[in-house]
PDB file of C-alpha atoms in Angstrom:
ATOM      1  CA  MET A   2     -30.398 -30.150 -25.710  1.00  0.00           C
ATOM      2  CA  ARG A   3     -28.284 -28.058 -23.339  1.00  0.00           C
ATOM      3  CA  THR A   4     -24.696 -28.993 -22.836  1.00  0.00           C
ATOM      4  CA  ALA A   5     -22.660 -28.386 -19.727  1.00  0.00           C
ATOM      5  CA  ALA A   6     -20.464 -25.320 -19.812  1.00  0.00           C
ATOM      6  CA  PRO A   7     -16.755 -25.970 -20.100  1.00  0.00           C
ATOM      7  CA  ALA A   8     -14.979 -26.349 -16.794  1.00  0.00           C
ATOM      8  CA  ALA A   9     -12.853 -23.272 -17.418  1.00  0.00           C
ATOM      9  CA  ALA A  10     -15.962 -21.165 -18.015  1.00  0.00           C
ATOM     10  CA  ARG A  11     -17.601 -22.431 -14.813  1.00  0.00           C
ATOM     11  CA  ARG A  12     -14.509 -21.556 -12.832  1.00  0.00           C
ATOM     12  CA  GLY A  13     -14.504 -17.953 -14.020  1.00  0.00           C
ATOM     13  CA  PRO A  14     -11.785 -15.722 -15.450  1.00  0.00           C
ATOM     14  CA  ALA A  15      -8.602 -17.254 -14.086  1.00  0.00           C
ATOM     15  CA  GLY A  16      -6.425 -14.887 -16.116  1.00  0.00           C
ATOM     16  CA  PRO A  17      -7.558 -11.632 -14.452  1.00  0.00           C
ATOM     17  CA  VAL A  18      -7.361 -13.271 -11.018  1.00  0.00           C
ATOM     18  CA  ALA A  19      -3.793 -14.452 -11.631  1.00  0.00           C
ATOM     19  CA  LEU A  20      -2.867 -10.998 -12.929  1.00  0.00           C
ATOM     20  CA  GLY A  21      -4.457  -9.345  -9.908  1.00  0.00           C
ATOM     21  CA  ILE A  22      -2.581 -11.590  -7.473  1.00  0.00           C
ATOM     22  CA  GLY A  23       0.665 -11.010  -9.358  1.00  0.00           C
ATOM     23  CA  LEU A  24       0.192  -7.224  -9.207  1.00  0.00           C
ATOM     24  CA  ALA A  25      -0.617  -7.397  -5.483  1.00  0.00           C
ATOM     25  CA  VAL A  26       2.556  -9.414  -4.898  1.00  0.00           C
ATOM     26  CA  LEU A  27       4.590  -6.875  -6.890  1.00  0.00           C
ATOM     27  CA  ALA A  28       3.217  -3.950  -4.887  1.00  0.00           C
ATOM     28  CA  THR A  29       3.798  -5.770  -1.609  1.00  0.00           C
ATOM     29  CA  LEU A  30       7.412  -6.583  -2.450  1.00  0.00           C
ATOM     30  CA  VAL A  31       8.169  -3.014  -3.526  1.00  0.00           C
ATOM     31  CA  TRP A  32       6.462  -1.495  -0.476  1.00  0.00           C
ATOM     32  CA  SER A  33       8.483  -3.781   1.784  1.00  0.00           C
ATOM     33  CA  GLY A  34      11.573  -1.939   0.607  1.00  0.00           C
ATOM     34  CA  SER A  35       9.953   1.403   1.412  1.00  0.00           C
ATOM     35  CA  PHE A  36       9.604   0.427   5.092  1.00  0.00           C
ATOM     36  CA  VAL A  37      13.314  -0.287   5.209  1.00  0.00           C
ATOM     37  CA  THR A  38      13.912   3.060   3.503  1.00  0.00           C
ATOM     38  CA  SER A  39      11.740   4.889   6.049  1.00  0.00           C
ATOM     39  CA  ARG A  40      13.772   3.349   8.834  1.00  0.00           C
ATOM     40  CA  ALA A  41      17.096   4.113   7.127  1.00  0.00           C
ATOM     41  CA  LEU A  42      16.180   7.781   6.538  1.00  0.00           C
ATOM     42  CA  GLY A  43      14.643   8.249   9.975  1.00  0.00           C
ATOM     43  CA  ASP A  44      17.678  10.113  11.335  1.00  0.00           C
ATOM     44  CA  SER A  45      18.580  12.150   8.239  1.00  0.00           C
ATOM     45  CA  VAL A  46      15.346  13.279   6.533  1.00  0.00           C
ATOM     46  CA  PRO A  47      12.376  14.674   8.538  1.00  0.00           C
ATOM     47  CA  PRO A  48       9.286  12.502   8.016  1.00  0.00           C
ATOM     48  CA  VAL A  49       7.144  15.167   6.340  1.00  0.00           C
ATOM     49  CA  GLN A  50       9.946  16.175   3.976  1.00  0.00           C
ATOM     50  CA  HIS A  51      10.539  12.499   3.170  1.00  0.00           C
ATOM     51  CA  ALA A  52       6.867  12.155   2.202  1.00  0.00           C
ATOM     52  CA  PHE A  53       6.762  15.454   0.286  1.00  0.00           C
ATOM     53  CA  TRP A  54       9.762  14.754  -1.939  1.00  0.00           C
ATOM     54  CA  ARG A  55       8.611  11.185  -2.452  1.00  0.00           C
ATOM     55  CA  TRP A  56       5.398  12.446  -4.032  1.00  0.00           C
ATOM     56  CA  VAL A  57       7.143  15.170  -6.010  1.00  0.00           C
ATOM     57  CA  VAL A  58       9.271  12.462  -7.617  1.00  0.00           C
ATOM     58  CA  ALA A  59       6.208  10.252  -8.126  1.00  0.00           C
ATOM     59  CA  LEU A  60       4.346  13.103  -9.803  1.00  0.00           C
ATOM     60  CA  ALA A  61       7.213  13.661 -12.220  1.00  0.00           C
ATOM     61  CA  VAL A  62       7.205   9.954 -13.111  1.00  0.00           C
ATOM     62  CA  VAL A  63       3.427   9.622 -13.528  1.00  0.00           C
ATOM     63  CA  ALA A  64       2.803  12.970 -15.275  1.00  0.00           C
ATOM     64  CA  PRO A  65       3.763  11.811 -18.809  1.00  0.00           C
ATOM     65  CA  PHE A  66       1.188   8.994 -18.565  1.00  0.00           C
ATOM     66  CA  GLY A  67      -1.514  10.435 -16.341  1.00  0.00           C
ATOM     67  CA  ALA A  68      -1.650  14.236 -16.639  1.00  0.00           C
ATOM     68  CA  ARG A  69      -3.309  14.304 -20.054  1.00  0.00           C
ATOM     69  CA  ARG A  70      -5.785  11.576 -19.081  1.00  0.00           C
ATOM     70  CA  ALA A  71      -6.668  13.414 -15.875  1.00  0.00           C
ATOM     71  CA  TRP A  72      -7.261  16.615 -17.865  1.00  0.00           C
ATOM     72  CA  ARG A  73      -9.554  14.795 -20.287  1.00  0.00           C
ATOM     73  CA  GLN A  74     -11.547  13.440 -17.336  1.00  0.00           C
ATOM     74  CA  ARG A  75     -11.627  16.699 -15.362  1.00  0.00           C
ATOM     75  CA  ALA A  76     -15.425  16.876 -15.467  1.00  0.00           C
ATOM     76  CA  LEU A  77     -15.700  13.355 -14.014  1.00  0.00           C
ATOM     77  CA  ILE A  78     -13.098  14.202 -11.363  1.00  0.00           C
ATOM     78  CA  ARG A  79     -15.043  17.334 -10.391  1.00  0.00           C
ATOM     79  CA  ARG A  80     -18.235  15.295 -10.020  1.00  0.00           C
ATOM     80  CA  HIS A  81     -16.466  12.877  -7.669  1.00  0.00           C
ATOM     81  CA  LEU A  82     -14.156  15.404  -6.022  1.00  0.00           C
ATOM     82  CA  GLY A  83     -15.008  14.252  -2.497  1.00  0.00           C
ATOM     83  CA  PHE A  84     -13.995  10.678  -3.301  1.00  0.00           C
ATOM     84  CA  VAL A  85     -10.750  11.774  -4.987  1.00  0.00           C
ATOM     85  CA  LEU A  86      -9.801  14.095  -2.115  1.00  0.00           C
ATOM     86  CA  LEU A  87     -10.477  11.391   0.498  1.00  0.00           C
ATOM     87  CA  ALA A  88      -8.395   8.855  -1.448  1.00  0.00           C
ATOM     88  CA  SER A  89      -5.585  11.432  -1.782  1.00  0.00           C
ATOM     89  CA  LEU A  90      -5.688  12.265   1.924  1.00  0.00           C
ATOM     90  CA  LEU A  91      -5.690   8.643   3.120  1.00  0.00           C
ATOM     91  CA  GLY A  92      -3.379   7.032   0.570  1.00  0.00           C
ATOM     92  CA  VAL A  93      -0.915   9.834  -0.131  1.00  0.00           C
ATOM     93  CA  THR A  94      -0.877  12.669   2.404  1.00  0.00           C
ATOM     94  CA  VAL A  95      -1.424  10.862   5.696  1.00  0.00           C
ATOM     95  CA  TYR A  96      -0.453   7.205   5.223  1.00  0.00           C
ATOM     96  CA  ASN A  97       3.158   7.620   4.126  1.00  0.00           C
ATOM     97  CA  THR A  98       3.803  10.522   6.489  1.00  0.00           C
ATOM     98  CA  LEU A  99       2.735   8.300   9.390  1.00  0.00           C
ATOM     99  CA  VAL A 100       4.993   5.482   8.139  1.00  0.00           C
ATOM    100  CA  ASN A 101       7.951   7.871   7.956  1.00  0.00           C
ATOM    101  CA  GLN A 102       7.208   9.196  11.442  1.00  0.00           C
ATOM    102  CA  ALA A 103       7.136   5.632  12.772  1.00  0.00           C
ATOM    103  CA  GLY A 104      10.478   4.920  11.083  1.00  0.00           C
ATOM    104  CA  VAL A 105      12.187   7.419  13.395  1.00  0.00           C
ATOM    105  CA  THR A 106      11.846   5.092  16.401  1.00  0.00           C
ATOM    106  CA  THR A 107      10.423   1.759  15.211  1.00  0.00           C
ATOM    107  CA  PRO A 108      12.459  -1.108  13.671  1.00  0.00           C
ATOM    108  CA  ALA A 109      11.526  -1.889  10.083  1.00  0.00           C
ATOM    109  CA  ALA A 110      10.468  -5.439  11.008  1.00  0.00           C
ATOM    110  CA  ASN A 111       7.992  -4.079  13.563  1.00  0.00           C
ATOM    111  CA  MET A 112       6.628  -1.680  10.962  1.00  0.00           C
ATOM    112  CA  GLY A 113       5.929  -4.532   8.564  1.00  0.00           C
ATOM    113  CA  MET A 114       4.288  -6.652  11.256  1.00  0.00           C
ATOM    114  CA  ILE A 115       1.968  -3.878  12.411  1.00  0.00           C
ATOM    115  CA  MET A 116       0.984  -3.052   8.838  1.00  0.00           C
ATOM    116  CA  ALA A 117      -0.230  -6.629   8.537  1.00  0.00           C
ATOM    117  CA  ALA A 118      -3.289  -5.539  10.524  1.00  0.00           C
ATOM    118  CA  SER A 119      -4.599  -3.644   7.497  1.00  0.00           C
ATOM    119  CA  PRO A 120      -5.879  -6.739   5.583  1.00  0.00           C
ATOM    120  CA  VAL A 121      -8.246  -7.479   8.478  1.00  0.00           C
ATOM    121  CA  LEU A 122      -9.687  -3.993   8.129  1.00  0.00           C
ATOM    122  CA  MET A 123      -9.994  -4.454   4.349  1.00  0.00           C
ATOM    123  CA  ALA A 124     -11.930  -7.692   4.874  1.00  0.00           C
ATOM    124  CA  LEU A 125     -14.248  -6.086   7.446  1.00  0.00           C
ATOM    125  CA  TYR A 126     -15.002  -3.217   5.089  1.00  0.00           C
ATOM    126  CA  GLU A 127     -15.733  -5.584   2.214  1.00  0.00           C
ATOM    127  CA  ARG A 128     -17.926  -7.833   4.355  1.00  0.00           C
ATOM    128  CA  ALA A 129     -19.840  -4.781   5.587  1.00  0.00           C
ATOM    129  CA  GLY A 130     -20.436  -3.942   1.946  1.00  0.00           C
ATOM    130  CA  GLY A 131     -22.220  -7.270   1.458  1.00  0.00           C
ATOM    131  CA  VAL A 132     -19.417  -9.236  -0.208  1.00  0.00           C
ATOM    132  CA  ARG A 133     -19.333 -12.944   0.677  1.00  0.00           C
ATOM    133  CA  LEU A 134     -15.765 -13.857   1.593  1.00  0.00           C
ATOM    134  CA  GLY A 135     -16.074 -17.656   1.539  1.00  0.00           C
ATOM    135  CA  PRO A 136     -14.685 -20.199   4.033  1.00  0.00           C
ATOM    136  CA  ARG A 137     -11.325 -20.830   2.331  1.00  0.00           C
ATOM    137  CA  ARG A 138     -10.561 -17.143   2.037  1.00  0.00           C
ATOM    138  CA  ILE A 139     -11.520 -16.572   5.663  1.00  0.00           C
ATOM    139  CA  ALA A 140      -9.353 -19.541   6.685  1.00  0.00           C
ATOM    140  CA  GLY A 141      -6.391 -18.126   4.766  1.00  0.00           C
ATOM    141  CA  LEU A 142      -6.944 -14.738   6.359  1.00  0.00           C
ATOM    142  CA  LEU A 143      -7.035 -16.249   9.856  1.00  0.00           C
ATOM    143  CA  ILE A 144      -3.963 -18.455   9.291  1.00  0.00           C
ATOM    144  CA  ALA A 145      -1.916 -15.548   7.977  1.00  0.00           C
ATOM    145  CA  CYS A 146      -3.165 -13.356  10.811  1.00  0.00           C
ATOM    146  CA  ALA A 147      -2.162 -16.037  13.353  1.00  0.00           C
ATOM    147  CA  GLY A 148       1.329 -16.087  11.867  1.00  0.00           C
ATOM    148  CA  VAL A 149       1.575 -12.311  12.243  1.00  0.00           C
ATOM    149  CA  LEU A 150       0.319 -12.409  15.847  1.00  0.00           C
ATOM    150  CA  LEU A 151       2.847 -15.107  16.744  1.00  0.00           C
ATOM    151  CA  LEU A 152       5.560 -13.085  15.051  1.00  0.00           C
ATOM    152  CA  VAL A 153       4.587  -9.993  17.033  1.00  0.00           C
ATOM    153  CA  GLY A 154       4.300 -11.940  20.292  1.00  0.00           C
ATOM    154  CA  GLY A 155       7.631 -13.680  19.854  1.00  0.00           C
ATOM    155  CA  GLY A 156       9.682 -11.104  21.673  1.00  0.00           C
ATOM    156  CA  ALA A 157       9.435  -8.014  19.476  1.00  0.00           C
ATOM    157  CA  SER A 158      10.020  -4.809  21.421  1.00  0.00           C
ATOM    158  CA  PHE A 159       7.570  -1.962  20.919  1.00  0.00           C
ATOM    159  CA  SER A 160       8.072   1.797  21.053  1.00  0.00           C
ATOM    160  CA  ALA A 161       5.918   4.894  20.835  1.00  0.00           C
ATOM    161  CA  GLY A 162       6.462   4.882  17.073  1.00  0.00           C
ATOM    162  CA  ASP A 163       4.328   1.748  16.826  1.00  0.00           C
ATOM    163  CA  LEU A 164       1.277   3.909  17.508  1.00  0.00           C
ATOM    164  CA  TRP A 165       2.080   5.841  14.342  1.00  0.00           C
ATOM    165  CA  MET A 166       2.197   2.538  12.454  1.00  0.00           C
ATOM    166  CA  ILE A 167      -1.164   1.446  13.843  1.00  0.00           C
ATOM    167  CA  ALA A 168      -2.644   4.701  12.536  1.00  0.00           C
ATOM    168  CA  ALA A 169      -0.881   4.112   9.186  1.00  0.00           C
ATOM    169  CA  ALA A 170      -2.349   0.597   8.949  1.00  0.00           C
ATOM    170  CA  CYS A 171      -5.851   1.993   9.505  1.00  0.00           C
ATOM    171  CA  CYS A 172      -5.277   4.616   6.785  1.00  0.00           C
ATOM    172  CA  PHE A 173      -4.033   2.057   4.275  1.00  0.00           C
ATOM    173  CA  GLY A 174      -6.844  -0.393   4.999  1.00  0.00           C
ATOM    174  CA  SER A 175      -9.409   2.384   4.550  1.00  0.00           C
ATOM    175  CA  TYR A 176      -7.741   3.576   1.330  1.00  0.00           C
ATOM    176  CA  SER A 177      -7.727   0.052  -0.127  1.00  0.00           C
ATOM    177  CA  ALA A 178     -11.394  -0.482   0.722  1.00  0.00           C
ATOM    178  CA  LEU A 179     -12.231   2.920  -0.769  1.00  0.00           C
ATOM    179  CA  LEU A 180     -10.666   1.920  -4.099  1.00  0.00           C
ATOM    180  CA  ARG A 181     -13.458  -0.611  -4.588  1.00  0.00           C
ATOM    181  CA  ARG A 182     -15.795   2.374  -4.979  1.00  0.00           C
ATOM    182  CA  ARG A 183     -13.703   4.191  -7.582  1.00  0.00           C
ATOM    183  CA  PRO A 184     -16.109   5.852 -10.024  1.00  0.00           C
ATOM    184  CA  GLU A 185     -16.596   3.844 -13.185  1.00  0.00           C
ATOM    185  CA  GLY A 186     -14.852   5.420 -16.151  1.00  0.00           C
ATOM    186  CA  LEU A 187     -12.141   7.109 -14.075  1.00  0.00           C
ATOM    187  CA  ASP A 188      -8.919   6.064 -15.790  1.00  0.00           C
ATOM    188  CA  GLY A 189      -6.290   4.319 -13.653  1.00  0.00           C
ATOM    189  CA  ALA A 190      -3.341   6.498 -14.706  1.00  0.00           C
ATOM    190  CA  GLY A 191      -5.449   9.653 -14.515  1.00  0.00           C
ATOM    191  CA  PHE A 192      -6.728   8.725 -11.067  1.00  0.00           C
ATOM    192  CA  LEU A 193      -3.193   7.985  -9.886  1.00  0.00           C
ATOM    193  CA  PHE A 194      -1.877  11.338 -11.146  1.00  0.00           C
ATOM    194  CA  THR A 195      -4.790  13.211  -9.574  1.00  0.00           C
ATOM    195  CA  THR A 196      -4.406  11.598  -6.156  1.00  0.00           C
ATOM    196  CA  PHE A 197      -0.642  12.170  -6.227  1.00  0.00           C
ATOM    197  CA  LEU A 198      -1.197  15.824  -7.152  1.00  0.00           C
ATOM    198  CA  PHE A 199      -3.887  16.472  -4.549  1.00  0.00           C
ATOM    199  CA  GLY A 200      -1.985  14.537  -1.898  1.00  0.00           C
ATOM    200  CA  THR A 201       1.181  16.558  -2.506  1.00  0.00           C
ATOM    201  CA  VAL A 202      -0.743  19.860  -2.376  1.00  0.00           C
ATOM    202  CA  LEU A 203      -2.327  18.788   0.915  1.00  0.00           C
ATOM    203  CA  LEU A 204       1.191  18.156   2.249  1.00  0.00           C
ATOM    204  CA  LEU A 205       2.413  21.681   1.431  1.00  0.00           C
ATOM    205  CA  PRO A 206       1.422  23.317   4.768  1.00  0.00           C
ATOM    206  CA  ALA A 207       3.122  20.562   6.776  1.00  0.00           C
ATOM    207  CA  GLN A 208       6.173  20.803   4.505  1.00  0.00           C
ATOM    208  CA  GLY A 209       6.425  24.523   5.209  1.00  0.00           C
ATOM    209  CA  VAL A 210       6.176  23.977   8.961  1.00  0.00           C
ATOM    210  CA  SER A 211       8.797  21.213   8.841  1.00  0.00           C
ATOM    211  CA  LEU A 212      11.251  23.413   6.936  1.00  0.00           C
ATOM    212  CA  ALA A 213      10.723  26.290   9.359  1.00  0.00           C
ATOM    213  CA  VAL A 214      11.034  24.197  12.526  1.00  0.00           C
ATOM    214  CA  GLN A 215      13.409  21.361  11.562  1.00  0.00           C
ATOM    215  CA  GLY A 216      15.321  22.852   8.640  1.00  0.00           C
ATOM    216  CA  GLY A 217      16.041  21.027   5.400  1.00  0.00           C
ATOM    217  CA  PHE A 218      18.226  17.972   4.850  1.00  0.00           C
ATOM    218  CA  THR A 219      21.492  17.728   2.962  1.00  0.00           C
ATOM    219  CA  PRO A 220      21.119  16.134  -0.484  1.00  0.00           C
ATOM    220  CA  ALA A 221      23.596  13.266  -0.761  1.00  0.00           C
ATOM    221  CA  PRO A 222      23.624   9.791  -2.333  1.00  0.00           C
ATOM    222  CA  ASP A 223      22.421   8.203   0.917  1.00  0.00           C
ATOM    223  CA  THR A 224      19.358  10.486   0.966  1.00  0.00           C
ATOM    224  CA  VAL A 225      18.621  11.157  -2.712  1.00  0.00           C
ATOM    225  CA  LEU A 226      18.825   7.540  -3.907  1.00  0.00           C
ATOM    226  CA  PRO A 227      16.348   6.221  -1.301  1.00  0.00           C
ATOM    227  CA  LEU A 228      13.978   9.083  -2.134  1.00  0.00           C
ATOM    228  CA  LEU A 229      14.196   8.165  -5.812  1.00  0.00           C
ATOM    229  CA  TYR A 230      13.372   4.562  -4.902  1.00  0.00           C
ATOM    230  CA  VAL A 231      10.289   5.461  -2.897  1.00  0.00           C
ATOM    231  CA  GLY A 232       9.210   8.038  -5.478  1.00  0.00           C
ATOM    232  CA  VAL A 233       9.574   5.829  -8.546  1.00  0.00           C
ATOM    233  CA  ALA A 234       9.124   2.250  -7.331  1.00  0.00           C
ATOM    234  CA  SER A 235       7.141   2.529  -4.090  1.00  0.00           C
ATOM    235  CA  SER A 236       4.850   5.283  -5.343  1.00  0.00           C
ATOM    236  CA  ALA A 237       4.400   5.275  -9.118  1.00  0.00           C
ATOM    237  CA  VAL A 238       4.903   1.541  -9.765  1.00  0.00           C
ATOM    238  CA  ALA A 239       3.526   0.011  -6.572  1.00  0.00           C
ATOM    239  CA  PHE A 240       0.428   2.219  -6.270  1.00  0.00           C
ATOM    240  CA  PHE A 241      -0.509   1.587  -9.910  1.00  0.00           C
ATOM    241  CA  ALA A 242      -0.058  -2.170  -9.394  1.00  0.00           C
ATOM    242  CA  TRP A 243      -2.035  -2.176  -6.115  1.00  0.00           C
ATOM    243  CA  ASN A 244      -4.905  -0.085  -7.480  1.00  0.00           C
ATOM    244  CA  LYS A 245      -5.177  -2.373 -10.513  1.00  0.00           C
ATOM    245  CA  ALA A 246      -5.039  -5.462  -8.277  1.00  0.00           C
ATOM    246  CA  ILE A 247      -7.926  -4.105  -6.182  1.00  0.00           C
ATOM    247  CA  SER A 248     -10.006  -3.609  -9.325  1.00  0.00           C
ATOM    248  CA  LEU A 249      -9.307  -7.198 -10.450  1.00  0.00           C
ATOM    249  CA  ILE A 250      -9.524  -9.262  -7.271  1.00  0.00           C
ATOM    250  CA  GLY A 251     -10.962  -6.972  -4.589  1.00  0.00           C
ATOM    251  CA  PRO A 252      -9.463  -5.668  -1.339  1.00  0.00           C
ATOM    252  CA  THR A 253      -9.874  -8.862   0.717  1.00  0.00           C
ATOM    253  CA  ARG A 254      -7.953 -11.168  -1.610  1.00  0.00           C
ATOM    254  CA  ALA A 255      -5.330  -8.482  -2.262  1.00  0.00           C
ATOM    255  CA  GLY A 256      -5.152  -7.956   1.501  1.00  0.00           C
ATOM    256  CA  ILE A 257      -4.310 -11.619   2.038  1.00  0.00           C
ATOM    257  CA  VAL A 258      -1.396 -11.230  -0.388  1.00  0.00           C
ATOM    258  CA  TYR A 259      -0.375  -8.161   1.617  1.00  0.00           C
ATOM    259  CA  TYR A 260       0.350 -10.484   4.551  1.00  0.00           C
ATOM    260  CA  LEU A 261       3.578 -11.311   2.720  1.00  0.00           C
ATOM    261  CA  GLN A 262       4.847  -7.873   3.681  1.00  0.00           C
ATOM    262  CA  PRO A 263       6.095  -8.644   7.225  1.00  0.00           C
ATOM    263  CA  VAL A 264       8.015 -11.595   5.778  1.00  0.00           C
ATOM    264  CA  CYS A 265       9.617  -9.442   3.091  1.00  0.00           C
ATOM    265  CA  VAL A 266      10.332  -6.562   5.480  1.00  0.00           C
ATOM    266  CA  ALA A 267      11.910  -8.881   8.050  1.00  0.00           C
ATOM    267  CA  LEU A 268      14.182 -10.419   5.424  1.00  0.00           C
ATOM    268  CA  LEU A 269      15.164  -7.056   3.956  1.00  0.00           C
ATOM    269  CA  SER A 270      15.783  -5.458   7.345  1.00  0.00           C
ATOM    270  CA  TRP A 271      17.928  -8.448   8.298  1.00  0.00           C
ATOM    271  CA  ALA A 272      19.923  -8.231   5.070  1.00  0.00           C
ATOM    272  CA  LEU A 273      20.246  -4.437   4.777  1.00  0.00           C
ATOM    273  CA  LEU A 274      19.931  -3.063   8.316  1.00  0.00           C
ATOM    274  CA  ALA A 275      21.295  -6.031  10.304  1.00  0.00           C
ATOM    275  CA  GLU A 276      18.099  -6.274  12.357  1.00  0.00           C
ATOM    276  CA  PRO A 277      18.024  -9.705  14.058  1.00  0.00           C
ATOM    277  CA  THR A 278      15.785 -12.632  13.078  1.00  0.00           C
ATOM    278  CA  GLY A 279      15.663 -16.299  14.063  1.00  0.00           C
ATOM    279  CA  TRP A 280      14.037 -19.713  13.585  1.00  0.00           C
ATOM    280  CA  ALA A 281      10.864 -18.723  15.432  1.00  0.00           C
ATOM    281  CA  GLN A 282      10.373 -15.823  13.049  1.00  0.00           C
ATOM    282  CA  ALA A 283      11.045 -18.136  10.100  1.00  0.00           C
ATOM    283  CA  GLY A 284       8.307 -20.522  11.304  1.00  0.00           C
ATOM    284  CA  CYS A 285       5.824 -17.671  11.632  1.00  0.00           C
ATOM    285  CA  MET A 286       6.754 -16.476   8.155  1.00  0.00           C
ATOM    286  CA  ALA A 287       6.006 -19.953   6.771  1.00  0.00           C
ATOM    287  CA  LEU A 288       2.609 -19.845   8.471  1.00  0.00           C
ATOM    288  CA  ILE A 289       1.905 -16.458   6.889  1.00  0.00           C
ATOM    289  CA  LEU A 290       2.950 -17.727   3.473  1.00  0.00           C
ATOM    290  CA  GLY A 291       0.651 -20.744   3.804  1.00  0.00           C
ATOM    291  CA  GLY A 292      -2.296 -18.526   4.680  1.00  0.00           C
ATOM    292  CA  VAL A 293      -1.564 -16.290   1.706  1.00  0.00           C
ATOM    293  CA  VAL A 294      -1.471 -19.247  -0.694  1.00  0.00           C
ATOM    294  CA  LEU A 295      -4.725 -20.674   0.703  1.00  0.00           C
ATOM    295  CA  GLY A 296      -6.694 -17.439   0.860  1.00  0.00           C
ATOM    296  CA  ALA A 297      -5.470 -15.513  -2.170  1.00  0.00           C
ATOM    297  CA  GLY A 298      -5.767 -18.412  -4.570  1.00  0.00           C
ATOM    298  CA  SER A 299      -9.190 -19.647  -3.473  1.00  0.00           C
ATOM    299  CA  ARG A 300     -12.357 -18.821  -5.392  1.00  0.00           C
ATOM    300  CA  THR A 301     -14.687 -19.234  -2.426  1.00  0.00           C
TER     301      THR A 301
END
């Protein structure tokens, strides 16, 4: 006689899902600080040089963990070189350079709000791949998206730099969707080191042009410390956490968690850069948070 499966078994692996959501939250919180950093360094460090030194620092941090693993998997990396190069270009070379360029003219809060468009792109990619999103997850996505749209439409002023952020959001959404297709057997730390390495090499020509045209920047605590933050926390830690979250819960659910970013960026920019906020923004942030809780935690 067959017995009913335990309720926990029917519900599926709650542990990996909780871990994936936690890692997505961690990455989102850390990346929120990097938007504030991009804005703070906008007048002192050229955008390309900001991105280049960020990844040099990240490489130094990841190398002890990932270089040997990447070397052991060099044959696998060669077989999937196109995938690795595309991931490096989207997630490392282009995405952060565009964010830094936007930070020259765009308030940090605007940057966070515009980046909230990327979860929609992640969901569209996943749905196009045949993944069923489920009504609760779609509802959470729409509620969080409505909160972002109200936040954007509540009087935020836009500049030319916002176009750079729109391009950055498209790059990040495409990168996150691409991670779902990471070749099986390609180690997480090895993949991270390889994309950081390739992405930095791809930045070298732009770095040379920036040095020749704009000159270098003066190393000082107010430039070096932020670069260390984005290199260690926003690159090595956050990218590892985000990539692992994608592998555990998929880009759509992780993307819903990513809607927390405009909330975090707005709070940080208010606290650190004195950018204004108000009750209307707080209400929109609550709406975003509700959508995140509904969509990220649902199983259907």
